[in-house]
Short mmCIF file of C-alpha atoms and ligand atoms in Angstrom, two decimals:
data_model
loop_
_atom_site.label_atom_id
_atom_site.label_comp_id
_atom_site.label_asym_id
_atom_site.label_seq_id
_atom_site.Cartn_x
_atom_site.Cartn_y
_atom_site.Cartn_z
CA UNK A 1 6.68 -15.27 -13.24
CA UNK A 2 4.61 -13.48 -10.96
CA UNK A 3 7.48 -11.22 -9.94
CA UNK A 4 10.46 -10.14 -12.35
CA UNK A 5 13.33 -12.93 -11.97
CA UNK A 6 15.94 -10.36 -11.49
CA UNK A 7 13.61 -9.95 -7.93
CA UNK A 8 12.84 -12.88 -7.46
CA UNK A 9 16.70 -14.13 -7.81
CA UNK A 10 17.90 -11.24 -4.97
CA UNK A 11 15.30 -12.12 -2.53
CA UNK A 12 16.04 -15.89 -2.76
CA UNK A 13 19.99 -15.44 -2.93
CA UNK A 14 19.05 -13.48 0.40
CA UNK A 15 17.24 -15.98 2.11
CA UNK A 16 19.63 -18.94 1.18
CA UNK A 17 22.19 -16.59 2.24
CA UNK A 18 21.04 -15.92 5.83
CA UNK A 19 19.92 -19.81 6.16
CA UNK A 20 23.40 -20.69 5.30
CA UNK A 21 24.44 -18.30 8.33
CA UNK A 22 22.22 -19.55 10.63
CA UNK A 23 21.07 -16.13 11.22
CA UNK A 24 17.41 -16.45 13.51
CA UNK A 25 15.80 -13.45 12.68
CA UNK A 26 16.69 -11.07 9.38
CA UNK A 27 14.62 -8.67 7.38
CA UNK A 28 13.26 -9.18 4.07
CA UNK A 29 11.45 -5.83 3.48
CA UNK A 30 12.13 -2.53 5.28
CA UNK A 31 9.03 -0.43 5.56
CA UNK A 32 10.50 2.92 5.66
CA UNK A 33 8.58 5.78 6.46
CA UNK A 34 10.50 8.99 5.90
CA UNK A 35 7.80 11.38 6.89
CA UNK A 36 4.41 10.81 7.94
CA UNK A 37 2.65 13.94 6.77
CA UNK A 38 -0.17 12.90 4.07
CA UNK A 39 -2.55 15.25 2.04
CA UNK A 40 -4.81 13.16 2.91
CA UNK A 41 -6.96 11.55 5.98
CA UNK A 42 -7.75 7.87 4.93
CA UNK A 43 -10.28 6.35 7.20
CA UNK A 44 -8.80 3.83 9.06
CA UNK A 45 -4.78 5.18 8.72
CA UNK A 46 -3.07 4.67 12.17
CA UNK A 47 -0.32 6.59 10.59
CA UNK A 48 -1.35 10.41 10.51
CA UNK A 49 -2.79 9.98 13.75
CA UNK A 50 -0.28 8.10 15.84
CA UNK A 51 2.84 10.45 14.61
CA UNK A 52 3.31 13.72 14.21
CA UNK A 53 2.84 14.83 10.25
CA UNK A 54 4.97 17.99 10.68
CA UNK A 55 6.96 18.30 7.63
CA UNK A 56 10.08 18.84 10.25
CA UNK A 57 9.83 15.74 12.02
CA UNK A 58 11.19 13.45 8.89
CA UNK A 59 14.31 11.23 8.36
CA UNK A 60 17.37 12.80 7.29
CA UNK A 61 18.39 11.02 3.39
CA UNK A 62 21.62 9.39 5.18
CA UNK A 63 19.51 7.93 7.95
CA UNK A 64 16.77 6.43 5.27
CA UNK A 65 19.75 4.86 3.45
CA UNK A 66 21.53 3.71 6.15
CA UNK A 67 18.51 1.47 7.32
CA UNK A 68 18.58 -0.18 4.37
CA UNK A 69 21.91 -1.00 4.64
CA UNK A 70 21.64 -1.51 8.23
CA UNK A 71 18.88 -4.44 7.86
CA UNK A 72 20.07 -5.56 4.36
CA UNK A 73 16.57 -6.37 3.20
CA UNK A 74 16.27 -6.82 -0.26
CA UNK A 75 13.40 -5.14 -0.52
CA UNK A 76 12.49 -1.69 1.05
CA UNK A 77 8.76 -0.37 0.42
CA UNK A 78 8.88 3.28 1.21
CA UNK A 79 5.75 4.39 2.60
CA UNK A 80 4.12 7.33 4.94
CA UNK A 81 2.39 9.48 5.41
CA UNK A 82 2.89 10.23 1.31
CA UNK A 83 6.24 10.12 0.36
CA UNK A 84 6.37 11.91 -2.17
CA UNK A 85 6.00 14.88 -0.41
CA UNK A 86 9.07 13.67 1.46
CA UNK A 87 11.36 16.78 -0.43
CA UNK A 88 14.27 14.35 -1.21
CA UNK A 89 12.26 11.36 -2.74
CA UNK A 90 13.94 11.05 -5.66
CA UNK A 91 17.47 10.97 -4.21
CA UNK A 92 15.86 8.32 -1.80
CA UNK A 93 14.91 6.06 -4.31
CA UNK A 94 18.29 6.64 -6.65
CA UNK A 95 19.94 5.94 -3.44
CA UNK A 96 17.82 2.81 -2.50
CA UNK A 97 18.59 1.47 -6.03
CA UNK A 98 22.28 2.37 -6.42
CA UNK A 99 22.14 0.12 -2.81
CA UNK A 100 21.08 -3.00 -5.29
CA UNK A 101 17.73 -2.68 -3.60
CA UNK A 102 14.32 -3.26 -4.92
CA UNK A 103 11.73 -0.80 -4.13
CA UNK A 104 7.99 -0.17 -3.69
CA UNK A 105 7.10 3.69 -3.93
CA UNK A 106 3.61 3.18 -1.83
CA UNK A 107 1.84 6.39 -2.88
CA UNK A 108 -2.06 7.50 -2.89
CA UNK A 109 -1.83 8.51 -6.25
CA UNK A 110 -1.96 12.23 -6.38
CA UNK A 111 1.47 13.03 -6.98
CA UNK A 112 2.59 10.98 -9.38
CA UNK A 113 1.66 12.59 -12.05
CA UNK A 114 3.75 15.98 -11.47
CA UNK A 115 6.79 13.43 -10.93
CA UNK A 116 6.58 11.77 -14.37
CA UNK A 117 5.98 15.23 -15.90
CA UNK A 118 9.14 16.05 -13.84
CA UNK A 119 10.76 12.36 -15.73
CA UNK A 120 9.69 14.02 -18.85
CA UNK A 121 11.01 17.47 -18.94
CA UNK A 122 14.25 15.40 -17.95
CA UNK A 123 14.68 13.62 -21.29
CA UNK A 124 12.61 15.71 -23.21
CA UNK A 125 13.93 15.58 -26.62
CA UNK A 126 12.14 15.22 -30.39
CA UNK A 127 12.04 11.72 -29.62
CA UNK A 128 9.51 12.06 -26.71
CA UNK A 129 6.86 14.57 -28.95
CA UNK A 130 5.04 10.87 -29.40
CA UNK A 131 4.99 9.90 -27.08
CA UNK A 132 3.78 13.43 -25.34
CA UNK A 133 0.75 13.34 -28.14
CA UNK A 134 -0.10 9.73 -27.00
CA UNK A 135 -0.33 11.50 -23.34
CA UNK A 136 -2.50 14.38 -24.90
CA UNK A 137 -4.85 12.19 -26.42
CA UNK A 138 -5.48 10.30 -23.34
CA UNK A 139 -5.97 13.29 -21.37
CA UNK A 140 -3.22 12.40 -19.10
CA UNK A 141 -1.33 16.06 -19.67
CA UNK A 142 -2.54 19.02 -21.04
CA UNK A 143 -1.15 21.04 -23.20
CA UNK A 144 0.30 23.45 -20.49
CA UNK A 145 1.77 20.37 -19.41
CA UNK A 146 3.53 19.81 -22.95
CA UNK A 147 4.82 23.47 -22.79
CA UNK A 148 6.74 22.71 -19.67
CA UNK A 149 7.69 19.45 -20.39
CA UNK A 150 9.73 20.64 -23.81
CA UNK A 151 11.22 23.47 -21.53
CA UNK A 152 13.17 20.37 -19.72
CA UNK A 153 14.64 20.21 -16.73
CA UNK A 154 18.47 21.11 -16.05
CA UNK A 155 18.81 20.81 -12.68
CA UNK A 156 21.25 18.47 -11.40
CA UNK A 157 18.63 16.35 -9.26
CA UNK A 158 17.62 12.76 -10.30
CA UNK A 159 13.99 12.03 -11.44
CA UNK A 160 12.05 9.11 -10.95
CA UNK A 161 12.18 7.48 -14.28
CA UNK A 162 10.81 3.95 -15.33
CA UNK A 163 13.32 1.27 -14.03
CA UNK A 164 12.81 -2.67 -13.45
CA UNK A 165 14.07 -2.09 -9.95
CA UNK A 166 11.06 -0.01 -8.87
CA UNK A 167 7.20 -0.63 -9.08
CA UNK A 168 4.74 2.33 -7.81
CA UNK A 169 2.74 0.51 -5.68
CA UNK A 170 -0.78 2.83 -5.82
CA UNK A 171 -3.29 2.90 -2.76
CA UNK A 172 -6.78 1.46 -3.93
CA UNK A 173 -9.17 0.58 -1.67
CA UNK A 174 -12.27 -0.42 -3.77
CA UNK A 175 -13.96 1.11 -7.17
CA UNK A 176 -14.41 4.84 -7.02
CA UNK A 177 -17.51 5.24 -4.88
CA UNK A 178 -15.72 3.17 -2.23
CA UNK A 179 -12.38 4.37 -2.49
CA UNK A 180 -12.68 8.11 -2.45
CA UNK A 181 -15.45 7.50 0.66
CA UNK A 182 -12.44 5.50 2.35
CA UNK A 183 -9.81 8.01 1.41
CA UNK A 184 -12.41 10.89 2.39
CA UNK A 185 -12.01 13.22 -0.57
CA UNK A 186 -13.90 12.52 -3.65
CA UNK A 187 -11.89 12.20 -7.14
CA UNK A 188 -8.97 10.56 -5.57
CA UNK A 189 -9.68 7.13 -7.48
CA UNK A 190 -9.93 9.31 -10.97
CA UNK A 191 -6.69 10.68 -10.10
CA UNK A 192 -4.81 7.58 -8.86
CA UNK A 193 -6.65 5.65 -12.46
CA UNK A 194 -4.99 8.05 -14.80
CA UNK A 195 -1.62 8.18 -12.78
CA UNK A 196 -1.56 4.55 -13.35
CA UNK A 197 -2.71 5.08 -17.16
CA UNK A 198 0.48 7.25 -17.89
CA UNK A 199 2.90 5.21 -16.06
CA UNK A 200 1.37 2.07 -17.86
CA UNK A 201 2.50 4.41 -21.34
CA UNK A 202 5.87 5.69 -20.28
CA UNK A 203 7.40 1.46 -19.41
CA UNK A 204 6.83 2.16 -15.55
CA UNK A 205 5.97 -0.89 -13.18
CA UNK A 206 2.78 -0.56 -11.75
CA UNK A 207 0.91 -2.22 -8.50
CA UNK A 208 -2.25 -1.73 -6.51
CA UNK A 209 -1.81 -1.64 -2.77
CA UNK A 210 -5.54 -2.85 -1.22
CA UNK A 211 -6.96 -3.15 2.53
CA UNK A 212 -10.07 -4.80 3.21
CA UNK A 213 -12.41 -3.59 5.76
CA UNK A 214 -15.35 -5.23 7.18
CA UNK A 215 -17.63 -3.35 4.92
CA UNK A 216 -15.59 -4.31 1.85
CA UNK A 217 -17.65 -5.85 -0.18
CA UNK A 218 -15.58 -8.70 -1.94
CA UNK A 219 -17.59 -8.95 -5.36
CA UNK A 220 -16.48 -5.30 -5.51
CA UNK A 221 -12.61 -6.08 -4.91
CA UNK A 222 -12.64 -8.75 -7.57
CA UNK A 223 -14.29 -6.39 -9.91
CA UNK A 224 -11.34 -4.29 -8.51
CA UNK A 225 -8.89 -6.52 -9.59
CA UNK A 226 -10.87 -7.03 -12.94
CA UNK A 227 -10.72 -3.63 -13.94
CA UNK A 228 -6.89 -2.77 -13.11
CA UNK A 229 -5.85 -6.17 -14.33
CA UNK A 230 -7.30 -4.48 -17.69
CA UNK A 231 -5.80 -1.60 -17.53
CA UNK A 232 -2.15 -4.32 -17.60
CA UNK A 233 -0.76 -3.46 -13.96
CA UNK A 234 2.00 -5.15 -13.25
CA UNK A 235 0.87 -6.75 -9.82
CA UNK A 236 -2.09 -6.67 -6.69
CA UNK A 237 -1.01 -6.97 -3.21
CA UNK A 238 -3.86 -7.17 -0.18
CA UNK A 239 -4.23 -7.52 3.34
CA UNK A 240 -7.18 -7.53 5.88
CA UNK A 241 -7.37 -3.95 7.70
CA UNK A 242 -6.04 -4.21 11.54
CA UNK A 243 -7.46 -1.99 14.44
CA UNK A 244 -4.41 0.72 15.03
CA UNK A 245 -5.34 2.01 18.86
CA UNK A 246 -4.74 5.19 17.23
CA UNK A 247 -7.18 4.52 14.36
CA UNK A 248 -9.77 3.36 16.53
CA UNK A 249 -9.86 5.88 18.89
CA UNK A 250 -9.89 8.65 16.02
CA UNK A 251 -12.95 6.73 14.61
CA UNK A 252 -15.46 6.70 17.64
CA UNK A 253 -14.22 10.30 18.17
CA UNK A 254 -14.56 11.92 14.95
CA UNK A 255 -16.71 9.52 12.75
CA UNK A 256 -18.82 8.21 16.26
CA UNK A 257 -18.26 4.57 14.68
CA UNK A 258 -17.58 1.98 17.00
CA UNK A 259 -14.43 -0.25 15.93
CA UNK A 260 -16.08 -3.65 15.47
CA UNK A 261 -18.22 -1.83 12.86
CA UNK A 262 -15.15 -1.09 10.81
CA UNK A 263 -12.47 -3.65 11.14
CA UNK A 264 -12.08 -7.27 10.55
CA UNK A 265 -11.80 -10.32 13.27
CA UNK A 266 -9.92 -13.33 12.52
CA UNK A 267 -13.33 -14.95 11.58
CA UNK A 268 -14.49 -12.36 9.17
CA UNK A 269 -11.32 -12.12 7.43
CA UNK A 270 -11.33 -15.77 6.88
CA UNK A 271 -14.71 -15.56 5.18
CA UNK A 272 -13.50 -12.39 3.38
CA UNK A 273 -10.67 -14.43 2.15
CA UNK A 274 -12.29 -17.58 1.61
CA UNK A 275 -10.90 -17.36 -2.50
CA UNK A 276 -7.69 -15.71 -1.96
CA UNK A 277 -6.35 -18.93 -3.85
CA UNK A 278 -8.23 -18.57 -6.58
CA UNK A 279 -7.82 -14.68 -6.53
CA UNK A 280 -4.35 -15.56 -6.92
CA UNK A 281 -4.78 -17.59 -9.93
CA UNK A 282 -6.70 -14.88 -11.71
CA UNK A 283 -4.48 -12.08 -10.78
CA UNK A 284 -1.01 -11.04 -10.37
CA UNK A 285 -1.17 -10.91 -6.07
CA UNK A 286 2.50 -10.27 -4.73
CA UNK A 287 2.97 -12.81 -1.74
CA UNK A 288 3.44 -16.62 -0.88
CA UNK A 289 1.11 -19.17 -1.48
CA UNK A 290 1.58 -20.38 2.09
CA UNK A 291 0.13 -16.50 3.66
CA UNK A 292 -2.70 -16.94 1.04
CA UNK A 293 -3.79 -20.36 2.84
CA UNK A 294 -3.36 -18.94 5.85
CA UNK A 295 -5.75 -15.89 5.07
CA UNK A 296 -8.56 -18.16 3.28
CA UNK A 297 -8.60 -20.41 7.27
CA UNK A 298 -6.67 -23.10 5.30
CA UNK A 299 -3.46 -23.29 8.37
CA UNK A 300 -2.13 -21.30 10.87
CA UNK A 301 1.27 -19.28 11.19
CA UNK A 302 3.15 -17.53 13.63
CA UNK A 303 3.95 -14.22 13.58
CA UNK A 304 7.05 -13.02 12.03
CA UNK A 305 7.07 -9.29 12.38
CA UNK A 306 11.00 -8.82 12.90
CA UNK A 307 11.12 -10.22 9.26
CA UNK A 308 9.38 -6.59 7.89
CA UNK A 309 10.79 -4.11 10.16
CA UNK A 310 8.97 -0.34 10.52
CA UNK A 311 12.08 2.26 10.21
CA UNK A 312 10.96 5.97 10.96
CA UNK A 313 11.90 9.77 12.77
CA UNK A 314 11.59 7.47 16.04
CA UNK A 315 13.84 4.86 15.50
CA UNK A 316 13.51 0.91 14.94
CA UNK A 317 9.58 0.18 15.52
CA UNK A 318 8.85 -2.50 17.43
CA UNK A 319 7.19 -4.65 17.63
CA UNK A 320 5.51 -4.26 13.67
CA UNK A 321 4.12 -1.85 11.61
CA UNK A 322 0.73 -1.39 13.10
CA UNK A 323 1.09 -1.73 17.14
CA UNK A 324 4.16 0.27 18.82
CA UNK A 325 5.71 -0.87 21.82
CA UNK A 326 8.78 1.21 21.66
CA UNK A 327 11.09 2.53 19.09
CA UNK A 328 15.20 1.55 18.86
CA UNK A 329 17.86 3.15 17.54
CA UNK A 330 19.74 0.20 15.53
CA UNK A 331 17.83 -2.66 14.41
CA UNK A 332 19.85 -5.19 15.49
CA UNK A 333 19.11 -3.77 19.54
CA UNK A 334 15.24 -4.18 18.31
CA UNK A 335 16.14 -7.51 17.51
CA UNK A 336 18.09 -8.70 20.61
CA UNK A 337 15.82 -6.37 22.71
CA UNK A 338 12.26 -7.49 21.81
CA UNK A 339 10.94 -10.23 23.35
CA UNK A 340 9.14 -11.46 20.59
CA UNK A 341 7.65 -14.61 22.20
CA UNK A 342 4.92 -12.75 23.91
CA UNK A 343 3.87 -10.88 20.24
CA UNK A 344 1.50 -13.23 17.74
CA UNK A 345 -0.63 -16.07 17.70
CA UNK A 346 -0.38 -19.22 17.70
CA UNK A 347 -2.64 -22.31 17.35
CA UNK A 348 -5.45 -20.04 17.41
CA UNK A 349 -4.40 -18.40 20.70
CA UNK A 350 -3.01 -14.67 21.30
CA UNK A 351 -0.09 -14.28 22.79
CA UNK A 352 -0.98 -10.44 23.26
CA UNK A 353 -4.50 -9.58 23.18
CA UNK A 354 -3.97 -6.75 20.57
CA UNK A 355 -2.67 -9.00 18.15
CA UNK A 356 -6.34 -11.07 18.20
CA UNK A 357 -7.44 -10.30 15.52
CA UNK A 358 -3.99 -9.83 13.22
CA UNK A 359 -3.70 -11.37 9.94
CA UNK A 360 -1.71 -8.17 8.26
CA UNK A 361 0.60 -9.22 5.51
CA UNK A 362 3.76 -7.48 7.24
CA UNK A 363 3.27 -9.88 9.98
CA UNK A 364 2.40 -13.01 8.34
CA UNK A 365 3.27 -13.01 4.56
CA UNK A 366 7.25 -13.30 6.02
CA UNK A 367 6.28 -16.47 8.17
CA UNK A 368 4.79 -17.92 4.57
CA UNK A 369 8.44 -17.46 3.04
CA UNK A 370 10.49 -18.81 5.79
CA UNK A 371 8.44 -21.75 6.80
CA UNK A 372 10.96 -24.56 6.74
CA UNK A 373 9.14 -27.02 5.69
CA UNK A 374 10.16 -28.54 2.10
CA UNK A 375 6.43 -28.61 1.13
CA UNK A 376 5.53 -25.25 1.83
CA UNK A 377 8.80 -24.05 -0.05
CA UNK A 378 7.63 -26.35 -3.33
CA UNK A 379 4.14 -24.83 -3.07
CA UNK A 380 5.75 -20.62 -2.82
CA UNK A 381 8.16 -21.39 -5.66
CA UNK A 382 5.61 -22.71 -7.71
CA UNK A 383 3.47 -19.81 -7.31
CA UNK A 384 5.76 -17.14 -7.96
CA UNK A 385 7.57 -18.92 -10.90
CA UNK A 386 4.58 -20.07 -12.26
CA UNK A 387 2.91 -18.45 -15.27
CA UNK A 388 1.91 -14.74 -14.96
CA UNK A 389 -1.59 -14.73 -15.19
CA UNK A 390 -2.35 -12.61 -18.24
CA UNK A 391 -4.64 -8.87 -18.05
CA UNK A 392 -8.13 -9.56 -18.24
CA UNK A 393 -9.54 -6.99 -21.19
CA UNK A 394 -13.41 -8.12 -19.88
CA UNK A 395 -12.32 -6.07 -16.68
CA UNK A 396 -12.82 -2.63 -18.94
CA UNK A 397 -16.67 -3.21 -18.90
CA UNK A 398 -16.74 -2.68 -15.20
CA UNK A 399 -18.29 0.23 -13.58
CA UNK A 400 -15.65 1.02 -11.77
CA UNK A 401 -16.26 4.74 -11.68
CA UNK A 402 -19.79 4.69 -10.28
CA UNK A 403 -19.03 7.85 -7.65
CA UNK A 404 -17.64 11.49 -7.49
CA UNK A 405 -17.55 11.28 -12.03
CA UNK A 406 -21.59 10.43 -12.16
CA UNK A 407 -22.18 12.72 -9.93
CA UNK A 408 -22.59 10.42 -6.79
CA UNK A 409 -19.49 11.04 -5.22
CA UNK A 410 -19.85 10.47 -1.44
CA UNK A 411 -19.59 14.37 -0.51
CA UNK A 412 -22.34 15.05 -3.56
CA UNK A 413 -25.11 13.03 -1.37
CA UNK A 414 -24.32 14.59 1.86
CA UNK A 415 -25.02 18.21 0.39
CA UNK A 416 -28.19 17.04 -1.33
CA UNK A 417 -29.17 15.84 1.94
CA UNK A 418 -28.23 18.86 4.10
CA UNK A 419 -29.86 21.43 1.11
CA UNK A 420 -33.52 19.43 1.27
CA UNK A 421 -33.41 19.75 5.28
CA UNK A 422 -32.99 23.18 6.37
CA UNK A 423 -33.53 22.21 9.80
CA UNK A 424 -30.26 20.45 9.39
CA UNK A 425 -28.04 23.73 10.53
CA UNK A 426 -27.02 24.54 6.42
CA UNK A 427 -24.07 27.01 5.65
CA UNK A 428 -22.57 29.61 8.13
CA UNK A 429 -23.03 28.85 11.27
CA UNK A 430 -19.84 27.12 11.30
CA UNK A 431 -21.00 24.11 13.17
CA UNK A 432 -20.22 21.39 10.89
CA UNK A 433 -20.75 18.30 13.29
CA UNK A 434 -24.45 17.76 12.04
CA UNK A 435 -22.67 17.59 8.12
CA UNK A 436 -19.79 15.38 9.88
CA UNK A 437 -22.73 13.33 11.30
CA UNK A 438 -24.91 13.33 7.99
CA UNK A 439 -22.09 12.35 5.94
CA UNK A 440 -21.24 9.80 8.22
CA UNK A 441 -24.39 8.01 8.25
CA UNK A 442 -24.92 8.31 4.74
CA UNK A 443 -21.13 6.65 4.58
CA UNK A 444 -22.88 3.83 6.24
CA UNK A 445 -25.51 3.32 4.94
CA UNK A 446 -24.22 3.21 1.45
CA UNK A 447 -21.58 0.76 2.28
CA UNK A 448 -23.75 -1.92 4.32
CA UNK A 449 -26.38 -1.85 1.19
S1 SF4 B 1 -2.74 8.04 1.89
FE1 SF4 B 1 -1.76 6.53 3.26
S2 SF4 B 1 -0.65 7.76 4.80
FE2 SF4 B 1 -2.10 9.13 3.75
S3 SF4 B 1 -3.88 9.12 5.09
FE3 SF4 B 1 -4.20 7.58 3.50
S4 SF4 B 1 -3.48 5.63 4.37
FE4 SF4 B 1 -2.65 7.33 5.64
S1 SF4 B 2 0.40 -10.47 15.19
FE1 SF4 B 2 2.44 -9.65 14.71
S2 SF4 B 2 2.10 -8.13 13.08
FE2 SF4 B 2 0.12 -8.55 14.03
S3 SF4 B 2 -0.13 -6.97 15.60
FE3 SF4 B 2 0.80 -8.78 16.61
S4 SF4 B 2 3.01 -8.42 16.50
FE4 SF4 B 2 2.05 -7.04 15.03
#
């Protein structure tokens, strides 16, 4: 099975359940975003530039909780900005679980480590000194790490420990050159490649979390897939980028790219997707067969954004995750409120011009569940009880880190470039537009080769 049955079994009983009801319109995964401040500055993230990332605008814990149990999705993915800077993440996720929930932690990577050091120290006992050597060996901890660790940790807080109810769902948007371009800081890929290493050791559940872009190449995300599928995570999900107004704007602005040059239309993310099926067979990709048709041009669907509701410091965001329209207080007044007739496309035809070009997963992957026809529930159920497709060890011999740990790291070429042309501006005159616009170009360049 492509998901564990003990998931697969809530999300179904929750479907039937609703059908049973009659109920039109019911969520299926929150998307919860308890803060939106990020150490990073992704290209492309509407996120940290559409909402504020002050670490005092975030959700109290009895407001995150209570839109879980306000929506009753089975599923919430807890997202950002990072979350797990959000200072009461692990009592979020306890909470989540204790609700019967099962959750995504969607993280960029750099964190993760201090939390399962912070696991660790929690159970630390002479049974763990293995497993802490196995750790050394890999170069996962050091052995500052290891002093800590066996210090424990008595506090009366919960940890995030390993648990078939949760799955870190890591942020990889290509091999390393690619990713730590797209992430702008270089070594984020090492980091996010070793987090997954020790969580792989210490029984977590591990996924990737990838967007595509129009410069993605797609031999390079199958070689993406080849290489983590080797490394044994658990499970792949993807989804075509989507022009955020707020992400677009911030890109002509500060990267003097023009939209079109950066995300995907309908068109191209058809050709993009053109083997999604086949991806699917080869890899353990989270979603229904029906959205994977649907991305490779096979069918259309209608959007069913209500179905993955956005929950943040504003409210109930309507009418999706990516455009905002307005925020509500209870989810059931975004429901009644919303007129979602004019949102979507369908038969090839925008309702809304801004949803053109949509083919995210949080708007379509829900329509692929609930289609009700018979066929279309056969061909979903087959996929994700099917067999789990098993890691491909060949996927070790890719080059996967080809940036930032040769030496070519993104950030690398633009100071070459700046030191052999000193009529470039250089160091201290505190202008750094020219390096902005070096780095850039050489951005692009690299990519389109
Ligand atoms: S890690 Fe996520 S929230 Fe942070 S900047 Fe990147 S895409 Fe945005
Ligand atoms: S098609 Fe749906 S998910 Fe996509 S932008 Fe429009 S409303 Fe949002």
């Amino acid at each position: 099975m492509r998901l564990p049955f003990a998931w697969t079994a809530k999300i179904a009983a929750h479907v039937v359940k609703q059908k049973l009801l009659r109920t039109q319109k019911f969520a299926l995964v929150l998307q919860l975003e308890p803060l939106h401040t990020c150490n990073l500055t992704c290209t492309g993230c509407g996120r940290i530039r559409e909402y504020s990332t002050n670490l005092k605008d975030m959700m109290p814990l009895e407001d995150c909780l209570d839109a879980a149990k306000e929506c009753a999705a089975p599923m919430v993915s807890i997202c950002g900005g990072e979350p797990l800077i959000y200072p009461l993440i692990e009592e979020l996720i306890d909470g989540l679980i204790k609700q019967g929930r099962c959750v995504y932690v969607c993280t960029n990577g750099m964190f993760m480590r201090k939390k399962m050091r912070d696991y660790l120290a929690r159970i630390y006992s002479a049974k763990t000194e293995p497993v802490l050597g196995k750790l050394l060996e890999e170069k996962l901890i050091t052995e500052k790490d290891v002093l800590a660790i066996r210090k424990g940790k008595s506090d009366d807080r919960p940890v995030i420990g390993p648990s078939k109810w949760m799955y870190w769902n890591v942020h990889i948007d290509g091999l390393e050159y690619t990713h730590d371009l797209i992430v702008e800081r270089e070594g984020v890929f090492k980091e996010c490649v070793e987090a997954i290493k020790m969580a792989k050791i210490l029984g977590y559940q591990v996924a990737t979390n990838t967007t595509v872009y129009k410069e993605t190449q797609i031999k390079e995300i199958e070689q993406m897939f080849e290489y983590f599928s080797s490394l044994e995570v658990d499970a792949h999900t993807i989804s075509p980028g989507y022009e955020y107004d707020a992400a677009k704007k911030d890109m002509v602005k500060r990267l003097g790219k023009q939209p079109e040059d950066f995300f995907l239309t309908r068109k191209m993310t058809r050709e993009k997707f053109k083997d999604m099926e086949k991806w699917g067979d080869r890899f353990t990709i989270i979603g229904t067969r029906v959205y994977q048709e649907f991305l490779a041009g096979k069918r259309e669907l209608t959007c069913t954004a209500w179905a993955i509701p956005t929950r943040n410091v504003r409210g109930w965001k309507a009418p999706c995750y990516l455009m905002t329209d307005g925020h509500y207080p209870r989810y059931q007044e975004m429901l009644e409120k919303v007129d979602w007739e004019k949102y979507g496309v369908v038969d090839g035809v925008a309702r809304d011009t801004r949803c053109e070009n949509c083919m995210v997963h949080c708007g379509y992957d829900p329509s692929g569940a609930l289609s009700p026809k018979l066929s279309d529930t056969w061909k979903n159920m087959s996929y994700i009880f099917g067999a789990k497709p098993q890691p491909y060890y060949e996927g070790r011999s890719v080059n996967a880190f080809n940036g930032f740990s040769i030496g070519k790291g993104h950030l690398a070429e633009a100071k070459a470039a700046i030191n052999s042309n000193p009529a470039s501006g250089g160091c201290a005159s505190g202008d750094t537009s020219q390096r902005d616009e070096l780095l850039a170009k050489i951005a692009t360049s690299k990519k389109t080769s």
